[in-house]
Short mmCIF file of C-alpha atoms in Angstrom, two decimals:
data_model
loop_
_atom_site.label_atom_id
_atom_site.label_comp_id
_atom_site.label_asym_id
_atom_site.label_seq_id
_atom_site.Cartn_x
_atom_site.Cartn_y
_atom_site.Cartn_z
CA MET N 1 40.22 -23.49 -6.90
CA VAL N 2 37.26 -22.49 -9.09
CA THR N 3 38.26 -20.57 -12.20
CA GLY N 4 35.97 -18.73 -14.55
CA PRO N 5 36.04 -18.56 -18.34
CA PRO N 6 39.08 -16.88 -19.91
CA ALA N 7 38.86 -13.22 -20.86
CA PRO N 8 38.54 -12.53 -24.62
CA GLY N 9 41.94 -12.13 -26.26
CA THR N 10 43.83 -14.24 -23.70
CA GLN N 11 44.97 -17.85 -23.81
CA PRO N 12 43.23 -20.18 -21.33
CA ASN N 13 45.31 -21.96 -18.72
CA PRO N 14 45.20 -25.77 -18.29
CA GLU N 15 42.55 -25.59 -15.55
CA GLN N 16 40.29 -23.46 -17.74
CA MET N 17 40.84 -25.82 -20.68
CA ALA N 18 39.84 -28.80 -18.53
CA ALA N 19 36.72 -26.96 -17.33
CA MET N 20 35.76 -26.07 -20.93
CA GLN N 21 36.22 -29.68 -22.07
CA LYS N 22 34.13 -30.94 -19.15
CA GLN N 23 31.36 -28.46 -19.96
CA MET N 24 31.44 -29.47 -23.62
CA ALA N 25 31.21 -33.15 -22.74
CA LEU N 26 28.25 -32.41 -20.46
CA GLU N 27 26.42 -30.48 -23.19
CA ALA N 28 27.13 -33.29 -25.69
CA SER N 29 25.77 -35.94 -23.31
CA LYS N 30 22.56 -33.93 -22.87
CA ARG N 31 22.00 -34.08 -26.64
CA GLY N 32 23.04 -37.72 -26.96
CA MET N 33 26.23 -36.94 -28.91
CA THR N 34 29.92 -37.50 -28.52
CA PRO N 35 32.19 -34.45 -28.00
CA GLN N 36 33.42 -34.72 -31.62
CA GLN N 37 29.86 -34.83 -32.96
CA PHE N 38 28.91 -31.88 -30.73
CA GLN N 39 31.84 -29.81 -32.09
CA GLN N 40 30.85 -30.65 -35.67
CA TRP N 41 27.23 -29.70 -34.93
CA GLN N 42 28.34 -26.37 -33.42
CA ARG N 43 30.48 -25.65 -36.52
CA GLN N 44 27.51 -26.32 -38.78
CA GLN N 45 25.39 -23.95 -36.73
CA ILE N 46 28.02 -21.18 -36.95
CA GLU N 47 28.39 -21.70 -40.71
CA ALA N 48 24.63 -21.41 -41.13
CA ASP N 49 24.56 -18.17 -39.07
CA ALA N 50 27.50 -16.76 -41.08
CA LYS N 51 25.73 -17.60 -44.34
CA LYS N 52 22.61 -15.75 -43.13
CA ALA N 53 24.75 -12.70 -42.24
CA GLY N 54 26.51 -12.80 -45.66
CA LEU N 55 29.95 -13.43 -44.15
CA THR N 56 32.52 -16.15 -44.37
CA PHE N 57 33.17 -18.52 -41.49
CA ASP N 58 36.36 -16.74 -40.38
CA GLN N 59 34.80 -13.27 -40.64
CA TYR N 60 31.80 -14.33 -38.56
CA VAL N 61 34.03 -15.90 -35.88
CA ASN N 62 36.15 -12.71 -35.65
CA GLN N 63 32.97 -10.65 -35.32
CA LEU N 64 31.82 -12.83 -32.40
CA LYS N 65 35.21 -12.45 -30.71
CA GLN N 66 35.04 -8.67 -31.01
CA GLN N 67 31.55 -8.58 -29.51
CA ALA N 68 32.65 -10.77 -26.60
CA PHE N 69 35.71 -8.56 -26.00
CA GLN N 70 33.56 -5.40 -25.97
CA ASN N 71 31.09 -6.96 -23.54
CA HIS N 72 33.94 -8.00 -21.25
CA GLN N 73 35.37 -4.46 -21.22
CA ARG N 74 31.93 -3.00 -20.52
CA GLN N 75 31.44 -5.33 -17.52
CA GLN N 76 34.86 -4.39 -16.12
CA GLN N 77 34.05 -0.69 -16.39
CA GLN N 78 30.71 -1.18 -14.61
CA GLN N 79 32.39 -3.09 -11.79
CA GLN N 80 35.02 -0.36 -11.35
CA GLN N 81 32.37 2.36 -11.25
CA ALA N 82 30.35 0.41 -8.65
CA GLN N 83 33.44 -0.01 -6.47
CA GLN N 84 34.26 3.71 -6.69
CA GLN N 85 30.69 4.70 -5.76
CA GLN N 86 30.71 2.31 -2.81
CA ALA N 87 34.03 3.75 -1.60
CA GLN N 88 32.73 7.33 -1.89
CA GLN N 89 29.41 6.53 -0.19
CA PRO N 90 28.95 8.30 3.22
CA PRO N 91 29.12 6.12 6.34
CA GLN N 92 25.53 7.00 7.31
CA GLN N 93 24.18 5.58 4.05
CA GLN N 94 26.23 2.44 4.49
CA GLN N 95 24.69 1.94 7.91
CA GLY N 96 21.21 2.31 6.40
CA GLN N 97 21.71 -0.58 4.00
CA GLN N 98 19.61 -3.67 4.46
CA VAL N 99 21.05 -6.51 6.50
CA PRO N 100 19.85 -9.99 5.54
CA ILE N 101 18.00 -11.90 8.26
CA ASN N 102 19.26 -15.46 8.56
CA PRO N 103 16.93 -17.73 10.54
CA GLY N 104 18.64 -19.84 13.12
CA ALA N 105 19.72 -19.66 16.73
CA PRO N 106 19.13 -16.12 18.08
CA ASP N 107 22.01 -13.99 19.27
CA PRO N 108 22.46 -14.27 23.07
CA LYS N 109 22.72 -10.48 23.27
CA ALA N 110 19.42 -10.12 21.40
CA VAL N 111 17.76 -12.60 23.77
CA ALA N 112 19.05 -10.64 26.77
CA ILE N 113 17.71 -7.38 25.29
CA ALA N 114 14.32 -9.00 24.58
CA LYS N 115 14.09 -10.35 28.14
CA TRP N 116 14.90 -6.94 29.61
CA LEU N 117 12.48 -5.04 27.35
CA ARG N 118 9.68 -7.52 28.06
CA SER N 119 10.08 -6.75 31.76
CA GLN N 120 9.64 -3.01 31.10
CA ASP N 121 6.40 -1.06 30.65
CA LEU N 122 6.39 -0.32 26.91
CA LYS N 123 2.60 0.25 26.95
CA PRO N 124 1.93 -2.71 24.64
CA ARG N 125 -1.37 -3.23 22.91
CA THR N 126 -2.89 -6.44 21.62
CA CYS N 127 -3.04 -7.03 17.87
CA ILE N 128 -3.98 -9.88 15.51
CA LEU N 129 -1.11 -11.38 13.49
CA ASN N 130 -1.90 -14.40 11.32
CA GLY N 131 -4.98 -15.11 13.42
CA GLN N 132 -3.06 -15.02 16.71
CA ARG N 133 -3.00 -12.39 19.44
CA LYS N 134 0.39 -10.72 19.88
CA ASP N 135 1.78 -7.81 21.91
CA MET N 136 2.63 -4.71 19.85
CA PHE N 137 4.73 -1.73 20.93
CA ARG N 138 6.22 1.42 19.43
CA VAL N 139 9.91 1.81 18.66
CA LYS N 140 10.30 5.11 20.48
CA ARG N 141 9.30 3.55 23.81
CA ALA N 142 11.84 0.76 23.37
CA ILE N 143 14.60 3.25 22.45
CA ARG N 144 13.65 5.37 25.45
CA ALA N 145 13.88 2.31 27.72
CA LEU N 146 17.31 1.41 26.30
CA GLN N 147 18.56 4.91 27.18
CA SER N 148 17.14 4.84 30.71
CA PRO N 149 19.28 4.62 33.88
CA ALA N 150 17.70 1.23 34.64
CA TYR N 151 19.22 -0.22 31.47
CA ALA N 152 22.60 1.37 32.23
CA LEU N 153 22.51 -0.26 35.67
CA ALA N 154 21.52 -3.65 34.25
CA SER N 155 24.20 -3.55 31.53
CA SER N 156 26.93 -2.59 34.01
CA LYS N 157 26.61 -5.87 35.92
CA PRO N 158 29.62 -8.21 35.57
CA ARG N 159 27.92 -11.17 33.85
CA SER N 160 25.35 -9.15 31.91
CA LEU N 161 25.02 -9.80 28.18
CA LEU N 162 23.36 -6.43 27.58
CA PRO N 163 25.55 -4.21 25.36
CA GLN N 164 26.60 -0.79 26.56
CA ILE N 165 24.66 2.15 25.11
CA THR N 166 26.07 5.69 25.11
CA THR N 167 24.36 7.51 22.21
CA PRO N 168 20.90 7.42 20.55
CA ALA N 169 22.48 5.95 17.40
CA ASN N 170 23.97 3.19 19.52
CA ALA N 171 20.53 2.50 21.00
CA ALA N 172 19.03 2.16 17.50
CA GLU N 173 21.79 -0.25 16.47
CA THR N 174 21.18 -2.28 19.60
CA PHE N 175 17.46 -2.44 18.86
CA LYS N 176 18.22 -3.83 15.38
CA LEU N 177 19.42 -7.03 17.03
CA LEU N 178 15.78 -7.95 17.73
CA PRO N 179 14.59 -8.25 14.09
CA LEU N 180 17.91 -9.82 13.06
CA SER N 181 17.23 -12.65 15.53
CA LEU N 182 13.48 -12.80 14.71
CA LEU N 183 12.54 -11.79 18.25
CA ALA N 184 10.50 -8.73 17.21
CA LEU N 185 9.43 -7.66 13.73
CA ARG N 186 7.99 -4.49 12.24
CA VAL N 187 4.28 -4.62 11.40
CA SER N 188 1.68 -2.31 9.88
CA LYS N 189 -2.08 -2.10 10.14
CA VAL N 190 -4.13 -3.72 7.38
CA ASP N 191 -7.77 -4.23 6.54
CA PRO N 192 -9.04 -7.47 8.17
CA SER N 193 -10.74 -8.46 4.90
CA GLN N 194 -7.35 -8.33 3.12
CA ALA N 195 -5.24 -9.80 5.91
CA HIS N 196 -5.38 -13.37 4.51
CA SER N 197 -5.07 -12.56 0.80
CA HIS N 198 -1.95 -14.05 -0.78
CA GLY N 199 -0.91 -13.41 -4.33
CA GLY N 200 -3.16 -11.99 -7.01
CA ALA N 201 -5.77 -14.73 -7.01
CA PRO N 202 -9.22 -13.44 -6.02
CA GLN N 203 -10.58 -14.91 -2.83
CA PRO N 204 -14.15 -14.97 -1.54
CA PRO N 205 -14.97 -12.24 0.96
CA PRO N 206 -14.63 -13.41 4.58
CA LYS N 207 -17.61 -13.75 6.82
CA PRO N 208 -18.37 -10.57 8.75
CA THR N 209 -17.08 -10.88 12.29
CA LYS N 210 -17.56 -8.68 15.28
CA ARG N 211 -14.53 -6.40 15.56
CA THR N 212 -13.17 -5.22 18.86
CA LYS N 213 -12.51 -1.51 19.11
CA GLY N 214 -8.79 -0.74 19.21
CA LEU N 215 -7.73 -4.26 18.15
CA TRP N 216 -5.53 -3.97 15.05
CA THR N 217 -5.04 -6.59 12.39
CA VAL N 218 -1.41 -6.33 11.28
CA ARG N 219 1.03 -7.92 8.88
CA ILE N 220 4.83 -8.16 8.84
CA GLU N 221 6.66 -5.66 6.64
CA GLN N 222 9.68 -6.54 4.52
CA GLN N 223 11.60 -3.36 5.40
CA GLN N 224 12.64 -3.69 9.05
CA ASP N 225 13.43 -0.02 9.65
CA VAL N 226 13.97 1.61 13.03
CA THR N 227 11.91 4.82 13.21
CA PRO N 228 10.34 6.16 16.43
CA ASP N 229 6.75 6.06 15.11
CA LEU N 230 6.87 2.49 13.74
CA HIS N 231 5.24 -0.47 15.45
CA TYR N 232 6.88 -3.78 16.26
CA VAL N 233 5.29 -7.02 17.44
CA TRP N 234 6.85 -9.43 19.93
CA LEU N 235 7.65 -12.90 18.64
CA TYR N 236 9.71 -13.70 21.74
CA GLU N 237 7.44 -15.35 24.29
CA GLY N 238 10.01 -15.66 27.04
CA PRO N 239 10.68 -18.81 29.07
CA GLN N 240 7.95 -21.41 28.57
CA TRP N 241 8.17 -22.89 32.06
CA ARG N 242 4.48 -22.22 32.74
CA THR N 243 3.38 -24.02 29.59
CA LYS N 244 5.65 -26.96 30.44
CA LEU N 245 4.23 -27.03 33.97
CA TYR N 246 0.67 -27.17 32.60
CA ALA N 247 1.66 -29.98 30.24
CA VAL N 248 3.16 -31.99 33.10
CA GLY N 249 0.01 -31.43 35.19
CA ALA N 250 -2.23 -32.56 32.33
CA LEU N 251 -0.10 -35.67 31.85
CA ILE N 252 -0.33 -36.51 35.56
CA ALA N 253 -4.12 -36.03 35.51
CA ILE N 254 -4.48 -38.33 32.49
CA MET N 255 -2.33 -40.99 34.12
CA ALA N 256 -4.40 -40.72 37.33
CA LEU N 257 -7.64 -41.23 35.37
CA VAL N 258 -6.19 -44.19 33.51
CA MET N 259 -5.18 -45.78 36.82
CA PHE N 260 -8.67 -45.28 38.30
CA PRO N 261 -9.17 -49.05 38.99
CA LEU N 262 -6.11 -48.96 41.26
CA TRP N 263 -7.52 -46.17 43.47
CA PRO N 264 -8.61 -47.02 47.03
CA ILE N 265 -12.25 -48.06 47.34
CA LYS N 266 -13.20 -45.05 49.48
CA VAL N 267 -11.75 -42.61 46.93
CA ARG N 268 -13.60 -44.31 44.09
CA ILE N 269 -16.90 -44.13 46.01
CA GLY N 270 -16.32 -40.43 46.67
CA VAL N 271 -15.60 -39.79 42.98
CA TRP N 272 -18.78 -41.65 42.06
CA TYR N 273 -20.87 -39.42 44.34
CA LEU N 274 -19.20 -36.31 42.92
CA SER N 275 -19.90 -37.44 39.34
CA MET N 276 -23.56 -38.09 40.19
CA GLY N 277 -23.81 -34.63 41.74
CA ALA N 278 -22.25 -33.04 38.63
CA LEU N 279 -24.67 -34.91 36.37
CA GLY N 280 -27.56 -33.75 38.57
CA LEU N 281 -26.45 -30.11 38.27
CA LEU N 282 -26.11 -30.48 34.51
CA GLY N 283 -29.60 -31.96 34.25
CA LEU N 284 -30.97 -29.16 36.44
CA PHE N 285 -29.38 -26.60 34.16
CA PHE N 286 -31.00 -28.10 31.05
CA ALA N 287 -34.36 -28.31 32.83
CA MET N 288 -34.10 -24.63 33.80
CA ALA N 289 -33.24 -23.68 30.21
CA ILE N 290 -36.28 -25.55 28.89
CA PHE N 291 -38.56 -24.08 31.58
CA ARG N 292 -37.47 -20.47 30.84
CA LEU N 293 -38.16 -21.04 27.13
CA ILE N 294 -41.65 -22.39 27.91
CA LEU N 295 -42.27 -19.45 30.25
CA PHE N 296 -41.29 -16.95 27.56
CA CYS N 297 -43.49 -18.64 24.94
CA ALA N 298 -46.43 -18.53 27.34
CA THR N 299 -45.96 -14.87 28.36
CA VAL N 300 -45.17 -13.52 24.89
CA PHE N 301 -48.87 -13.93 23.98
CA THR N 302 -50.49 -13.37 27.35
CA VAL N 303 -48.32 -10.57 28.77
CA PRO N 304 -46.39 -9.14 25.83
CA PRO N 305 -43.53 -8.49 25.15
CA GLY N 306 -42.68 -11.62 27.15
CA LEU N 307 -40.87 -12.50 30.36
CA TRP N 308 -37.45 -14.13 30.59
CA LEU N 309 -36.13 -16.01 33.60
CA TYR N 310 -32.41 -15.25 34.03
CA PRO N 311 -32.16 -13.16 30.83
CA ASN N 312 -28.32 -13.19 30.89
CA LEU N 313 -28.02 -16.96 31.23
CA PHE N 314 -26.45 -17.50 27.79
CA GLU N 315 -24.73 -14.11 27.44
CA ASP N 316 -20.97 -13.55 27.38
CA VAL N 317 -20.71 -12.40 30.99
CA GLY N 318 -19.28 -13.75 34.23
CA PHE N 319 -20.66 -16.73 36.13
CA PHE N 320 -22.49 -14.71 38.78
CA ASP N 321 -23.67 -12.10 36.22
CA SER N 322 -25.36 -14.90 34.26
CA PHE N 323 -27.89 -15.25 37.10
CA ARG N 324 -28.51 -11.51 37.55
CA PRO N 325 -31.17 -10.18 37.26
CA VAL N 326 -33.52 -13.03 38.13
CA TRP N 327 -36.14 -11.96 35.59
CA GLY N 328 -36.57 -9.33 32.90
CA TRP N 329 -38.95 -8.22 30.20
CA GLN N 330 -38.12 -8.72 26.54
CA GLU N 331 -37.17 -5.36 25.06
CA GLU N 332 -38.37 -4.54 21.58
CA LYS N 333 -36.06 -3.32 18.90
CA LYS N 334 -36.30 0.43 18.48
CA LYS N 335 -37.90 1.51 15.25
CA LYS N 336 -35.67 3.31 12.80
CA LYS N 337 -36.33 7.00 12.53
CA SER N 338 -37.65 8.12 9.18
CA SER N 339 -35.15 10.04 7.09
CA LYS N 340 -37.79 12.52 5.83
CA PRO N 341 -38.35 15.47 8.17
CA THR N 342 -41.93 15.84 9.36
CA THR N 343 -43.59 19.25 9.12
CA PRO N 344 -45.61 20.31 12.12
CA SER N 345 -49.35 20.44 11.42
CA THR N 346 -51.16 23.72 11.97
CA SER N 347 -54.07 23.65 14.35
CA SER N 348 -57.22 25.68 13.85
CA THR N 349 -57.19 26.89 17.44
CA THR N 350 -54.64 29.11 19.05
CA THR N 351 -54.69 27.31 22.38
CA PRO N 352 -51.72 24.95 22.95
CA SER N 353 -52.54 21.32 22.75
CA ALA N 354 -52.36 19.24 25.89
CA PRO N 355 -49.34 16.95 26.19
CA THR N 356 -50.10 13.41 25.26
CA THR N 357 -48.26 10.31 26.29
CA SER N 358 -47.74 7.57 23.79
CA LYS N 359 -47.61 3.96 24.82
CA PRO N 360 -45.25 1.63 23.07
CA THR N 361 -47.05 -0.43 20.49
CA THR N 362 -46.42 -4.11 20.25
CA ASP N 363 -45.87 -5.81 16.92
CA SER N 364 -47.01 -9.28 16.14
CA GLY N 365 -43.76 -10.05 14.34
CA VAL N 366 -40.60 -11.69 15.64
CA ARG N 367 -38.96 -9.92 18.57
CA ARG N 368 -35.31 -10.08 19.46
CA ARG N 369 -34.11 -10.26 23.03
CA ASP N 370 -31.96 -7.58 24.55
CA LEU N 371 -30.30 -9.33 27.46
CA THR N 372 -28.00 -6.57 28.66
CA PRO N 373 -27.92 -6.25 32.48
CA ARG N 374 -30.32 -3.57 33.71
CA VAL N 375 -32.13 -2.53 36.87
CA GLU N 376 -35.91 -2.72 36.99
CA GLU N 377 -37.66 0.30 38.50
CA VAL N 378 -40.91 -0.22 40.42
CA GLU N 379 -43.37 2.62 40.77
CA ASP N 380 -44.27 3.62 44.31
CA ASP N 381 -47.91 3.15 45.30
#
């Protein structure tokens, strides 16, 4: 049994005496002294402090005992007051206290709740958490799903691990099982430039990246509250049978390639023809890319603004959209409008001026391609 130091004004029991002697021997060994030398050194220190205070040795020791006794009484009073306040605290406030999250094996009930909620339509949206895409949802939709008749039917099954829910407060308590098991955590939106800043050390600004509209960059909050308008992110990915199946397939493919010399001769000849055909297509693709670049360089001076063959070939589009349209003109970048308003010039005649059509001027500078898919219109003869 572990015993603490004796209270001031009371005699220590044998266990406390043994603990004090052990502590004294440990302190003496740290300073390279014997216990007797350590006691003598402590006495010299107390005598020096008493001499500085203008007191005798006995008076200074009694003063230290009184201070220790007063501190002990003050600590006891504070503990009693804290116990009384905790006993008088309303039950609702006690429920709102923080619950420590202990990492480890998740609760089977929490896993069952996560599986059921993942199968429901919570209208999730994709967010960026620590550089990874995760599914984010709002608490009110999860609480609404837990109070639905579908959940009541699923929880009423004989072998179901889903807890019964009868009241909204019970639904909120059930939802708290998710953060306690690290299956879903509360997040908040942050600035992407500050998403990877840790501590107070200044970091260089990140490179500007193209942001997707509606894609949040979030971080995990310390306070895992349950409020309808808060957002939570799923950390539970569900059963990983698909990933395991892909891994097994990749392993089988690697083993098949390694055992290529053992394949039948007809299969190896067929693979050789297929590889030659793939290399031919790859060479044709590079030849087409070089030809379209030469064509553009030739037409940019002869027929400005230049003609591109397959303008969407290297754009982020689908396979078939990369080859549509077959050709397209290079579009010039629109000139920025001047910020100063132009005043209309007064004409000497009262007759309205005839409408004039302006042709787009071509610059001799560098032109940037606009390879967005478009439809070319041909004038009728």
